[in-house]
Short mmCIF file of C-alpha atoms in Angstrom, two decimals:
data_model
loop_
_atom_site.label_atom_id
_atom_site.label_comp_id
_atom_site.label_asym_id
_atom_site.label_seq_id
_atom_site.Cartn_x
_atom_site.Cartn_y
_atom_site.Cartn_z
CA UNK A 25 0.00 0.00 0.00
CA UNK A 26 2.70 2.82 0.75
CA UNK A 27 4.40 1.64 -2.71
CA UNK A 28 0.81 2.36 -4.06
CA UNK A 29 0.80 6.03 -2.70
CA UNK A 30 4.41 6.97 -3.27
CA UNK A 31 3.66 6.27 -7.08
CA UNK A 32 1.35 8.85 -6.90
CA UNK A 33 3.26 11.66 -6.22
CA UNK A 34 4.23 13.00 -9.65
CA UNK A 35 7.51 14.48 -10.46
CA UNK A 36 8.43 15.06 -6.57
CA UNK A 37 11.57 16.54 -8.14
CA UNK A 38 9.62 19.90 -9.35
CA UNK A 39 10.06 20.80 -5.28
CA UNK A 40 13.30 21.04 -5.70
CA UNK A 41 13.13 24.43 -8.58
CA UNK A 42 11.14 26.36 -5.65
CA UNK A 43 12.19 30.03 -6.31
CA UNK A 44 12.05 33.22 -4.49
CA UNK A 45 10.79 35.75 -6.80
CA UNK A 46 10.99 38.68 -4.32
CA UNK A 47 15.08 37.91 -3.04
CA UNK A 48 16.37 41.31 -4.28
CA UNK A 49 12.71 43.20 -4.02
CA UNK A 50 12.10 46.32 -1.36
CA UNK A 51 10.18 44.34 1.32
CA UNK A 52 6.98 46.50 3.00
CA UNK A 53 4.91 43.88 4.34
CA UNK A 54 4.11 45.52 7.64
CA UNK A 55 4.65 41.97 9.23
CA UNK A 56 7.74 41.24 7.55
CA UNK A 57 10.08 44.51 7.77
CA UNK A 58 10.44 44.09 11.48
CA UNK A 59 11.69 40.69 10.99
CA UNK A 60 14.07 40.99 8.24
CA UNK A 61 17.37 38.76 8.79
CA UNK A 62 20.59 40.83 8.36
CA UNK A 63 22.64 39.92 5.99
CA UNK A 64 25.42 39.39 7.89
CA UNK A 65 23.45 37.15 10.16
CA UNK A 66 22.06 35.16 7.26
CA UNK A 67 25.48 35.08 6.04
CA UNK A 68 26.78 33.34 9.00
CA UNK A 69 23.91 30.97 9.81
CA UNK A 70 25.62 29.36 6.20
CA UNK A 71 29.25 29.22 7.26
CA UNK A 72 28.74 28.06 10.88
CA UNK A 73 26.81 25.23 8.95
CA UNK A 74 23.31 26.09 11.26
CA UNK A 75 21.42 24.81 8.82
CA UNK A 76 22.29 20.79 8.27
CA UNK A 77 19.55 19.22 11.21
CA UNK A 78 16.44 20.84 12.73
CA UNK A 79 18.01 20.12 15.91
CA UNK A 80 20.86 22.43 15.18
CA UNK A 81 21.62 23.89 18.77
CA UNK A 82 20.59 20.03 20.32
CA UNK A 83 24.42 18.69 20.67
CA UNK A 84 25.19 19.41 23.88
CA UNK A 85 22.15 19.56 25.37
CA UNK A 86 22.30 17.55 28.98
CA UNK A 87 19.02 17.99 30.39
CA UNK A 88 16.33 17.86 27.39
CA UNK A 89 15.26 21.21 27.34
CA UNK A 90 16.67 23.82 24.92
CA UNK A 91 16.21 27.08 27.47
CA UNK A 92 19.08 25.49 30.33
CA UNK A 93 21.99 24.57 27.07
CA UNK A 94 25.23 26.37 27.34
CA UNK A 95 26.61 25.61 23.98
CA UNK A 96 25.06 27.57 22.38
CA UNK A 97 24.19 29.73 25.36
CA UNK A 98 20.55 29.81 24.81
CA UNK A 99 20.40 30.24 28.55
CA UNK A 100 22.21 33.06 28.99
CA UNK A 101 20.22 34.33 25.95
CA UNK A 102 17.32 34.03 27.51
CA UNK A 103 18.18 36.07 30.45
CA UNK A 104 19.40 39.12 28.36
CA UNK A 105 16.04 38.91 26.53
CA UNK A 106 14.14 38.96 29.77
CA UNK A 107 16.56 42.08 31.14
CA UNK A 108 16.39 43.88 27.71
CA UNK A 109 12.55 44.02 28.02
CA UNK A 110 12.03 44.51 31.87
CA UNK A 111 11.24 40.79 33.18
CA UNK A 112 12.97 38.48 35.51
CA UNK A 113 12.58 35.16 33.19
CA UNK A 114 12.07 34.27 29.50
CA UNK A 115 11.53 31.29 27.43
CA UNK A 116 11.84 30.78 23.48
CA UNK A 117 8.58 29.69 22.37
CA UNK A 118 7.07 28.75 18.68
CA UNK A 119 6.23 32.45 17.83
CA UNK A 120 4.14 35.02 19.76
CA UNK A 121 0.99 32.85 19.70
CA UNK A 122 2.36 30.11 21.64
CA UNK A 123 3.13 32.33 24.37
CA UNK A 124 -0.20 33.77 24.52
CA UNK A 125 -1.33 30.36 25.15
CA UNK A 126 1.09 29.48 27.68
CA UNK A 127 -0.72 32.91 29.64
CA UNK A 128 -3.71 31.81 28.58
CA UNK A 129 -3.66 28.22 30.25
CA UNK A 130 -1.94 29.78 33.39
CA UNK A 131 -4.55 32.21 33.75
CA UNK A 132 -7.51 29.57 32.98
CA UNK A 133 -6.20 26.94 35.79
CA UNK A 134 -5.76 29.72 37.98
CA UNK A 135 -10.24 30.00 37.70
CA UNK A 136 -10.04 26.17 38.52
CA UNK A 137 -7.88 26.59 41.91
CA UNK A 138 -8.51 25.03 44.88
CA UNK A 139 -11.35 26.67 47.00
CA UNK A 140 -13.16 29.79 46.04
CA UNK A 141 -11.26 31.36 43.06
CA UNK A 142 -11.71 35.41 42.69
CA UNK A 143 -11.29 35.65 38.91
CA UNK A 144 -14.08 34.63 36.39
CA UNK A 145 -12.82 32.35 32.81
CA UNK A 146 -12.97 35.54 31.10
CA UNK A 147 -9.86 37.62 29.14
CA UNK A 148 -10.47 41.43 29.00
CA UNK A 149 -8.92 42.26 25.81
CA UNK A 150 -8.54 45.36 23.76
CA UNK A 151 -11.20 45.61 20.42
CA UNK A 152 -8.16 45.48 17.98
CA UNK A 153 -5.95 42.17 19.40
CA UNK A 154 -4.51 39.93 17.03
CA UNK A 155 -6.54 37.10 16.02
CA UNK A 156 -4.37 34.67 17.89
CA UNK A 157 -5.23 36.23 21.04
CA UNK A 158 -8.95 35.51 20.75
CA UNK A 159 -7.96 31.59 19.61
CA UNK A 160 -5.62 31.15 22.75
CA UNK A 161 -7.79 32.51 24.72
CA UNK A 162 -10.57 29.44 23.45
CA UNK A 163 -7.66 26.81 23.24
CA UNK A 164 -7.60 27.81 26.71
CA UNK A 165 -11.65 27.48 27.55
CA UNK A 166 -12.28 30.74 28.11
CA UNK A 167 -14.54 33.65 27.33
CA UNK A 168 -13.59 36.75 25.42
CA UNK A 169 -14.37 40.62 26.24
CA UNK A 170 -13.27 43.64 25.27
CA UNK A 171 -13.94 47.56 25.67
CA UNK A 172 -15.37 49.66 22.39
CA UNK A 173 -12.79 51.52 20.32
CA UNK A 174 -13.98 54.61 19.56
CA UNK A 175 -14.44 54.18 15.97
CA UNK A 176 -13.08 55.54 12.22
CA UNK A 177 -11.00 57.02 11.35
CA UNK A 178 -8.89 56.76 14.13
CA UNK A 179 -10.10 53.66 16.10
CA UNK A 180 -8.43 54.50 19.34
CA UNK A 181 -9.18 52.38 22.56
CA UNK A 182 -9.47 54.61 25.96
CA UNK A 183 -7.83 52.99 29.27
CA UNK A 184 -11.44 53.85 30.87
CA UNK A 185 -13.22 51.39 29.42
CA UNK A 186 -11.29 48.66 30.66
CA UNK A 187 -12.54 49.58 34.00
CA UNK A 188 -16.05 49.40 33.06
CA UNK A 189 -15.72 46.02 31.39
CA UNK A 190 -14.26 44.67 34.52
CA UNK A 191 -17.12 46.01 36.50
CA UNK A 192 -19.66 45.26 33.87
CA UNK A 193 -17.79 41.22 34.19
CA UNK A 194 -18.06 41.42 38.19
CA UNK A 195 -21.49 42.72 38.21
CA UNK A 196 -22.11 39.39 36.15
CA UNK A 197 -20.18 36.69 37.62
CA UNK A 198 -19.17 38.19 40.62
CA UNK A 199 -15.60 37.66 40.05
CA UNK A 200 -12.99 39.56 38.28
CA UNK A 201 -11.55 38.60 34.48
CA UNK A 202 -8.60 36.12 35.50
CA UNK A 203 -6.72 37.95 32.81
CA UNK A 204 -6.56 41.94 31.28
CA UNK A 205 -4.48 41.80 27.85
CA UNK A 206 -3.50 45.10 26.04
CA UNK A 207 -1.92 45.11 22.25
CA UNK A 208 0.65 47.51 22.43
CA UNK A 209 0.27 47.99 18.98
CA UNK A 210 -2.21 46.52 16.92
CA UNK A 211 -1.99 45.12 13.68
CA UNK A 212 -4.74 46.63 11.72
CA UNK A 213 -4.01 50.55 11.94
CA UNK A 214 -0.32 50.61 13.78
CA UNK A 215 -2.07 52.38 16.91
CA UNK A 216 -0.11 52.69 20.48
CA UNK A 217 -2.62 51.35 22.75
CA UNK A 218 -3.22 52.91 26.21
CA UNK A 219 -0.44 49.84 27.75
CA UNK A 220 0.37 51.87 30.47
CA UNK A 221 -2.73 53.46 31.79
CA UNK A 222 -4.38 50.10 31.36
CA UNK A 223 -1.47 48.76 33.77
CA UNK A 224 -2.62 51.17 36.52
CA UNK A 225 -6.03 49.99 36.37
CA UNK A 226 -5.34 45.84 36.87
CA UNK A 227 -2.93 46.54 39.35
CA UNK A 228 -5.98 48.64 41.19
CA UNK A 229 -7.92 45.63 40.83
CA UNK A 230 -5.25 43.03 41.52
CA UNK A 231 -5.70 41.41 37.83
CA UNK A 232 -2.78 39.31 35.74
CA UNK A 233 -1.83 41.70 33.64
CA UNK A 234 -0.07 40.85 29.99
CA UNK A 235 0.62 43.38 26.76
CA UNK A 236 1.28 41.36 23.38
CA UNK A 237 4.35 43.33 22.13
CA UNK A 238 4.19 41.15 18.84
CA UNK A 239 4.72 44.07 16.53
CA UNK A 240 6.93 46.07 19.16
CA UNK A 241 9.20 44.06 20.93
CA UNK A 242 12.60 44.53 19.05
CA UNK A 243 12.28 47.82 16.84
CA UNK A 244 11.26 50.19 19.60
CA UNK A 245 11.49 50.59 23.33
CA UNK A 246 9.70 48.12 25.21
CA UNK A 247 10.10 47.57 29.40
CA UNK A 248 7.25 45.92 30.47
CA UNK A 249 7.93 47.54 34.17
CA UNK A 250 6.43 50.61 32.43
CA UNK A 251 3.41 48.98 31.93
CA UNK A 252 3.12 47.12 35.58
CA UNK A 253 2.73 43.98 33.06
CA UNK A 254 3.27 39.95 34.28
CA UNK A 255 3.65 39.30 31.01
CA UNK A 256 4.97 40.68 27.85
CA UNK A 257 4.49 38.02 24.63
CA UNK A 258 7.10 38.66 21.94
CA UNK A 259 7.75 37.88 18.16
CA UNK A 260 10.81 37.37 16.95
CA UNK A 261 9.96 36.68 13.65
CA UNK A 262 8.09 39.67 13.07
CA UNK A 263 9.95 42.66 15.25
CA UNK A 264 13.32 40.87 16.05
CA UNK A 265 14.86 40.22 12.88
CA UNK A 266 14.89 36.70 13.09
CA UNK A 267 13.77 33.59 11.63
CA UNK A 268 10.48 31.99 12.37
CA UNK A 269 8.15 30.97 14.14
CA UNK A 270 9.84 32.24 17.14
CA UNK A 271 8.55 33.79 20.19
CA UNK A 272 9.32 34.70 23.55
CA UNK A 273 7.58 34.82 26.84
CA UNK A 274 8.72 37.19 29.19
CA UNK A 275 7.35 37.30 32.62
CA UNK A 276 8.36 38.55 36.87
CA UNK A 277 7.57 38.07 40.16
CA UNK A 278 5.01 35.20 41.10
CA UNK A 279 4.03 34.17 37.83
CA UNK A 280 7.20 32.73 37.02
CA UNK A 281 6.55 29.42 38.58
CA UNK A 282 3.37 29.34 37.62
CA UNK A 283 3.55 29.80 33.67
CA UNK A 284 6.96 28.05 33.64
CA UNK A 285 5.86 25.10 35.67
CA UNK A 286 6.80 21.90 35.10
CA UNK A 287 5.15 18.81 34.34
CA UNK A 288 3.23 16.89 37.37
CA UNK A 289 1.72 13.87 35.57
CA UNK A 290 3.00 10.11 36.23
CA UNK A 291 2.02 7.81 33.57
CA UNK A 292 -0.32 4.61 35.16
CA UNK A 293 1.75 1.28 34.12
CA UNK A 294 5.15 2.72 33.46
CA UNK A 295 5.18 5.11 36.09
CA UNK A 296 7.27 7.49 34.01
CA UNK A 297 7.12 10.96 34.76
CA UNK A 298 8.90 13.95 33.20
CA UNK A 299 9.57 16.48 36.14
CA UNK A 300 11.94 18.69 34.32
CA UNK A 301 9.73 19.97 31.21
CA UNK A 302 7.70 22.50 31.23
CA UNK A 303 4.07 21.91 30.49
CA UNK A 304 3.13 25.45 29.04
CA UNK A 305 6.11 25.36 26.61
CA UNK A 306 5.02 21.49 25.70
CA UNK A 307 7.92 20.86 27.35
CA UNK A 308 11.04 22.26 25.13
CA UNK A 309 10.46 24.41 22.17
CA UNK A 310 13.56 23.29 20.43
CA UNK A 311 14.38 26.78 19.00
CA UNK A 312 16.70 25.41 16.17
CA UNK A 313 17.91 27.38 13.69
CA UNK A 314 15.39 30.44 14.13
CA UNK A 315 16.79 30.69 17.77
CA UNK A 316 20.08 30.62 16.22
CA UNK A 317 19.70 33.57 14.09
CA UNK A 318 17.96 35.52 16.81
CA UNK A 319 21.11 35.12 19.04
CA UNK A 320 23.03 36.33 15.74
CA UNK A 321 20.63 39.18 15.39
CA UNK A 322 20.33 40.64 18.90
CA UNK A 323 23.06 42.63 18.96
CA UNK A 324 21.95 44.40 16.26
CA UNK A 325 18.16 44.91 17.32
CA UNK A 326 19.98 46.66 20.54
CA UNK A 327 21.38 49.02 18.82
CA UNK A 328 18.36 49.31 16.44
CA UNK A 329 15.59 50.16 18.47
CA UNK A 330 18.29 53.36 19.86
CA UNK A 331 17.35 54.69 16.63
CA UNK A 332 13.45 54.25 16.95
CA UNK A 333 12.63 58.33 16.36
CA UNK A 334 14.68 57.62 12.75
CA UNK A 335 12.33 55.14 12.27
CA UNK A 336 9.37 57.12 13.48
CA UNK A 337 10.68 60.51 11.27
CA UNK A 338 10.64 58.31 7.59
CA UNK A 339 6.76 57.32 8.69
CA UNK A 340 5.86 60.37 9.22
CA UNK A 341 7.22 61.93 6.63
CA UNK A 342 5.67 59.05 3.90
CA UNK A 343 2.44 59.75 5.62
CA UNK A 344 2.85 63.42 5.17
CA UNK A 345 3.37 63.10 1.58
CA UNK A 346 1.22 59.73 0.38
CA UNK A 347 -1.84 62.46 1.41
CA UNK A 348 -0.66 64.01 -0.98
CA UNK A 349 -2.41 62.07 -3.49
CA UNK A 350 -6.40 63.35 -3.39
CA UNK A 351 -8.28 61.05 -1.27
CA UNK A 352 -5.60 59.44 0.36
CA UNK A 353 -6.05 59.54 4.45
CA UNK A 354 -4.21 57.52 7.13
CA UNK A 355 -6.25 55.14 9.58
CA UNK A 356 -5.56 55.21 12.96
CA UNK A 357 -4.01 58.14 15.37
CA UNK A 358 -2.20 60.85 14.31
CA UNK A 359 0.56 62.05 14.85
CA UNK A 360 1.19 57.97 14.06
CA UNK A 361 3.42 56.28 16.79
CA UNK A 362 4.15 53.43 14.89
CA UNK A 363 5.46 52.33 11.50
CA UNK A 364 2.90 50.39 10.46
CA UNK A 365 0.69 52.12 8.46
CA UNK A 366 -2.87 51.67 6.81
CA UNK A 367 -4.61 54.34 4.36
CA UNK A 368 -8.03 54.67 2.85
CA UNK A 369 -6.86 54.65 -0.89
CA UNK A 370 -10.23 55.80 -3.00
CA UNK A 371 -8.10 56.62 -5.88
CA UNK A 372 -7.01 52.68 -6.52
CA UNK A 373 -9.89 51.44 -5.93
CA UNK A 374 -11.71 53.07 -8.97
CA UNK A 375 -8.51 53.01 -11.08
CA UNK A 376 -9.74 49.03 -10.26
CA UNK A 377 -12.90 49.50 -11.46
CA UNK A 378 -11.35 50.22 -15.08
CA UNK A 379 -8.59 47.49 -14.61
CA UNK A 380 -8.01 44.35 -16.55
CA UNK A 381 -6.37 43.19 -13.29
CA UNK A 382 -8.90 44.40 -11.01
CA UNK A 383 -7.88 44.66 -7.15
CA UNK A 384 -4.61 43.07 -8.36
CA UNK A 385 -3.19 46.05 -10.22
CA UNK A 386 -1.72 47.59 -7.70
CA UNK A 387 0.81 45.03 -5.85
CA UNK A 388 1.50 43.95 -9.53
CA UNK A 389 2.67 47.90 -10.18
CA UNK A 390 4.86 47.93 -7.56
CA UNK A 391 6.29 44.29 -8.02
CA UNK A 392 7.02 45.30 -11.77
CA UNK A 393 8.79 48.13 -10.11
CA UNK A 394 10.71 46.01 -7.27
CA UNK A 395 8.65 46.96 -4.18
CA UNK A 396 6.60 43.74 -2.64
CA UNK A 397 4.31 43.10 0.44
CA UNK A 398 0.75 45.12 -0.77
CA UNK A 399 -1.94 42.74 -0.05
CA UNK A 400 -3.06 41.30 -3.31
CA UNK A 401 -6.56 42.20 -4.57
CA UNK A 402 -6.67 45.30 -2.25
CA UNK A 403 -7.39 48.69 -3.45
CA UNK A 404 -9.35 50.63 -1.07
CA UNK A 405 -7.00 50.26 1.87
CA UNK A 406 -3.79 49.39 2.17
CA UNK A 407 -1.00 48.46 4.54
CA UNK A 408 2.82 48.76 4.48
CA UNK A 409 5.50 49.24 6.43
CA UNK A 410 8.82 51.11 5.76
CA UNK A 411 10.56 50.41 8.70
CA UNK A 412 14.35 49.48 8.31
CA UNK A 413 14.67 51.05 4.66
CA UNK A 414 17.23 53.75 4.06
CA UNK A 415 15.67 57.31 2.79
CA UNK A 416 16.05 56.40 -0.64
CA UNK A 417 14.14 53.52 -0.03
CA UNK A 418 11.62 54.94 1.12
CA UNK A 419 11.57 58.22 -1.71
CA UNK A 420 11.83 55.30 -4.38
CA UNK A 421 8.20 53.65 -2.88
CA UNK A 422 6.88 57.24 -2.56
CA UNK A 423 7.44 57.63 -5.94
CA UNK A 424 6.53 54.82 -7.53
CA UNK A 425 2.73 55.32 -5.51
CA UNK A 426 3.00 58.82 -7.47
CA UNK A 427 4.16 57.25 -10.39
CA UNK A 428 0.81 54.15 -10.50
CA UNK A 429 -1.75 57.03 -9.95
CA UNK A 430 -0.29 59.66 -12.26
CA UNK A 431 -0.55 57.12 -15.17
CA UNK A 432 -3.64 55.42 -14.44
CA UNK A 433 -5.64 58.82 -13.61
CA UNK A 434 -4.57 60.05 -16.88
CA UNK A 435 -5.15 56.64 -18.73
CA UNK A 436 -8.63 56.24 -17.62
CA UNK A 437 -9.00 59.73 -17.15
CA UNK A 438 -10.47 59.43 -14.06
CA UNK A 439 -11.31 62.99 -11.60
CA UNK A 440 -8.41 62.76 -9.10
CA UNK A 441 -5.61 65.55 -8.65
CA UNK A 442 -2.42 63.82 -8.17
CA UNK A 443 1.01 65.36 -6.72
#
């Protein structure tokens, strides 16, 4: 039978002329430009021969979990990453979402405690958290709740009504959320939520506290002391310039035993038990070659996020002259914080509506001109992301935005002033 199936794979060898299309392309994917690999780092990930097993860093690992090897020193890693972001302990984890979880579970067996618990199965989140906030929260079994943004254009979230959800949850259960979460900045307009303010308020009501730094963590300043967080999730892959998936979970004070416990369970007949991995983590999270390059990288996201108001200048100054173009208008707070950045773009959409490529125009403009990361098939909003790209960079995708409108305005002559 497996001869049977094996003969029906055709031509298994076409894997092997895979291609990157976009190798030498201007990258402004707004979840990608965060985590682009230096080239130096990429560079010696190949000579130190990194790449030959999945198990890369596993050699001289004595005690089966990745997080306590020397060589490499993924331990002593992990301590710099929890001082460089405020925290007393950090583990490696399979991206951001996998960390969330690990809070998550903590923060759901903490409802199931022995005796009368305090805190109801329900996460207080902010109205613009990632998607994989919501699904560890239900991998975890519980409820999800958040506070109203306040609506377009700008779609900021006030601190205040995270205090009347949690009395709004108490008046129902008559417990407190086991868990407030805050996106400190959220992936859909690039907005600073109110991290700190919110931080005040569950340490008023003696609430676990954690701020998803997913799109943070690594190109700006992050301590999550500042925030009175017990946990601050992480993303390598996306803000640390580093291969993925790769996460961390950083965390202080009490809840360090608690979301880095280990595992309790004895197995009935064999009696085995495995008292040294932790459960949250599924016991070692390997880390292999992304935790590799992120050990490469680090030195150079220190001395990166030093240069954040560089960062935050070349945003501001794209955003200044993209409105430029009639119609244009940023989403989300202004002055903008952050360097991702979406716009309402009417003027694509109805050069669209005359299109032979529809919706698809657009990222097919600016691929034929060397620029790649616009969501295909969108016209009437768009995201990017400059962050990382040298001011010529950054003139060259200004211009080449001028350059799709200009000719397509005239083309289908279409009632739109253009810079």
């Amino acid at each position: 039978m497996r001869l049977v199936a094996v003969s029906k794979i055709e031509n298994p060898q076409k894997y092997l002329s895979l291609r990157n299309d976009y190798k030498s392309h201007i990258i402004v994917q707004a979840i990608m430009t965060g985590g682009i690999v230096p080239d130096e780092v990429q560079k010696k990930l190949s000579e130190e021969g990194w790449t030959r097993t999945g198990y890369t860093l596993c050699f001289d690992c004595m005690k089966g979990r990745s997080d306590l090897i020397a060589k490499p020193p993924v331990g002593a890693f992990l301590e710099d990453i929890a001082s460089f972001f405020g925290g007393e302990q950090a583990q490696h984890t399979f991206g951001c979402r996998a960390a969330q979880f690990a809070v998550m579970k903590t923060a759901s067996e903490m409802t199931r405690e022995d005796g009368e618990s305090k805190f109801a199965p329900v996460v207080l989140a902010d109205p613009l958290c990632h998607y994989t906030t919501a699904l560890a929260a239900e991998a975890a079994g519980l409820q999800l709740t958040e506070p109203p943004h306040i609506g377009h254009p700008e779609y900021k979230v006030e601190a205040e009504g995270f205090r009347q959800k949690i009395e709004e949850i108490r008046r129902k259960t008559g417990k407190l959320p086991c868990l407030v979460m805050v996106t400190h900045v959220d992936p859909y307009h690039g907005n600073v939520g109110p991290a700190e303010k919110v931080g005040v308020i569950a340490e008023e009501y003696g609430v676990p506290y954690m701020i998803n730094a997913a799109y943070t963590a690594g190109v700006m300043p992050v301590d999550m002391r500042d925030f009175k967080a017990d946990f601050l999730t992480v993303s390598a892959h996306k803000s640390m310039a580093s291969l993925g998936p790769l996460g961390f979970l950083v965390t202080r004070g009490e809840w360090v035993e608690k979301v880095f416990r280990c595992s309790k369970i004895v197995a009935e007949g064999t009696g085995r038990t495995w008292k040294n991995k932790i459960l949250n983590v599924f016991g070692c999270s390997i880390g292999g070659v992304p935790l590799i390059s992120s050990m490469y990288a680090f030195p150079y996201v220190i001395e990166r996020v030093k240069k954040w108001k560089t960062e935050l200048e070349k945003t501001q100054w794209f955003i200044q002259q993209i409105e430029k173009i009639e119609g244009v208008r940023l989403m989300g707070e202004k002055p903008h914080k952050h360097h991702l950045m979406h716009f309402e773009t009417p003027v694509f959409w109805e050069i669209s509506q005359h299109h032979k490529r529809k919706g698809f125009f657009l990222a097919d403009e600016m691929i034929s001109r060397g620029i790649v990361g616009l969501q295909r098939g969108l016209t009437k909003n768009i995201k990017l992301s400059l962050y990382g790209l040298g001011w010529d960079e950054v003139k060259r995708v200004r211009d080449s935005f001028y350059e799709v409108v200009d000719r397509y305005v005239k083309e289908f002559k279409l009632d739109y002033n253009v810079p």
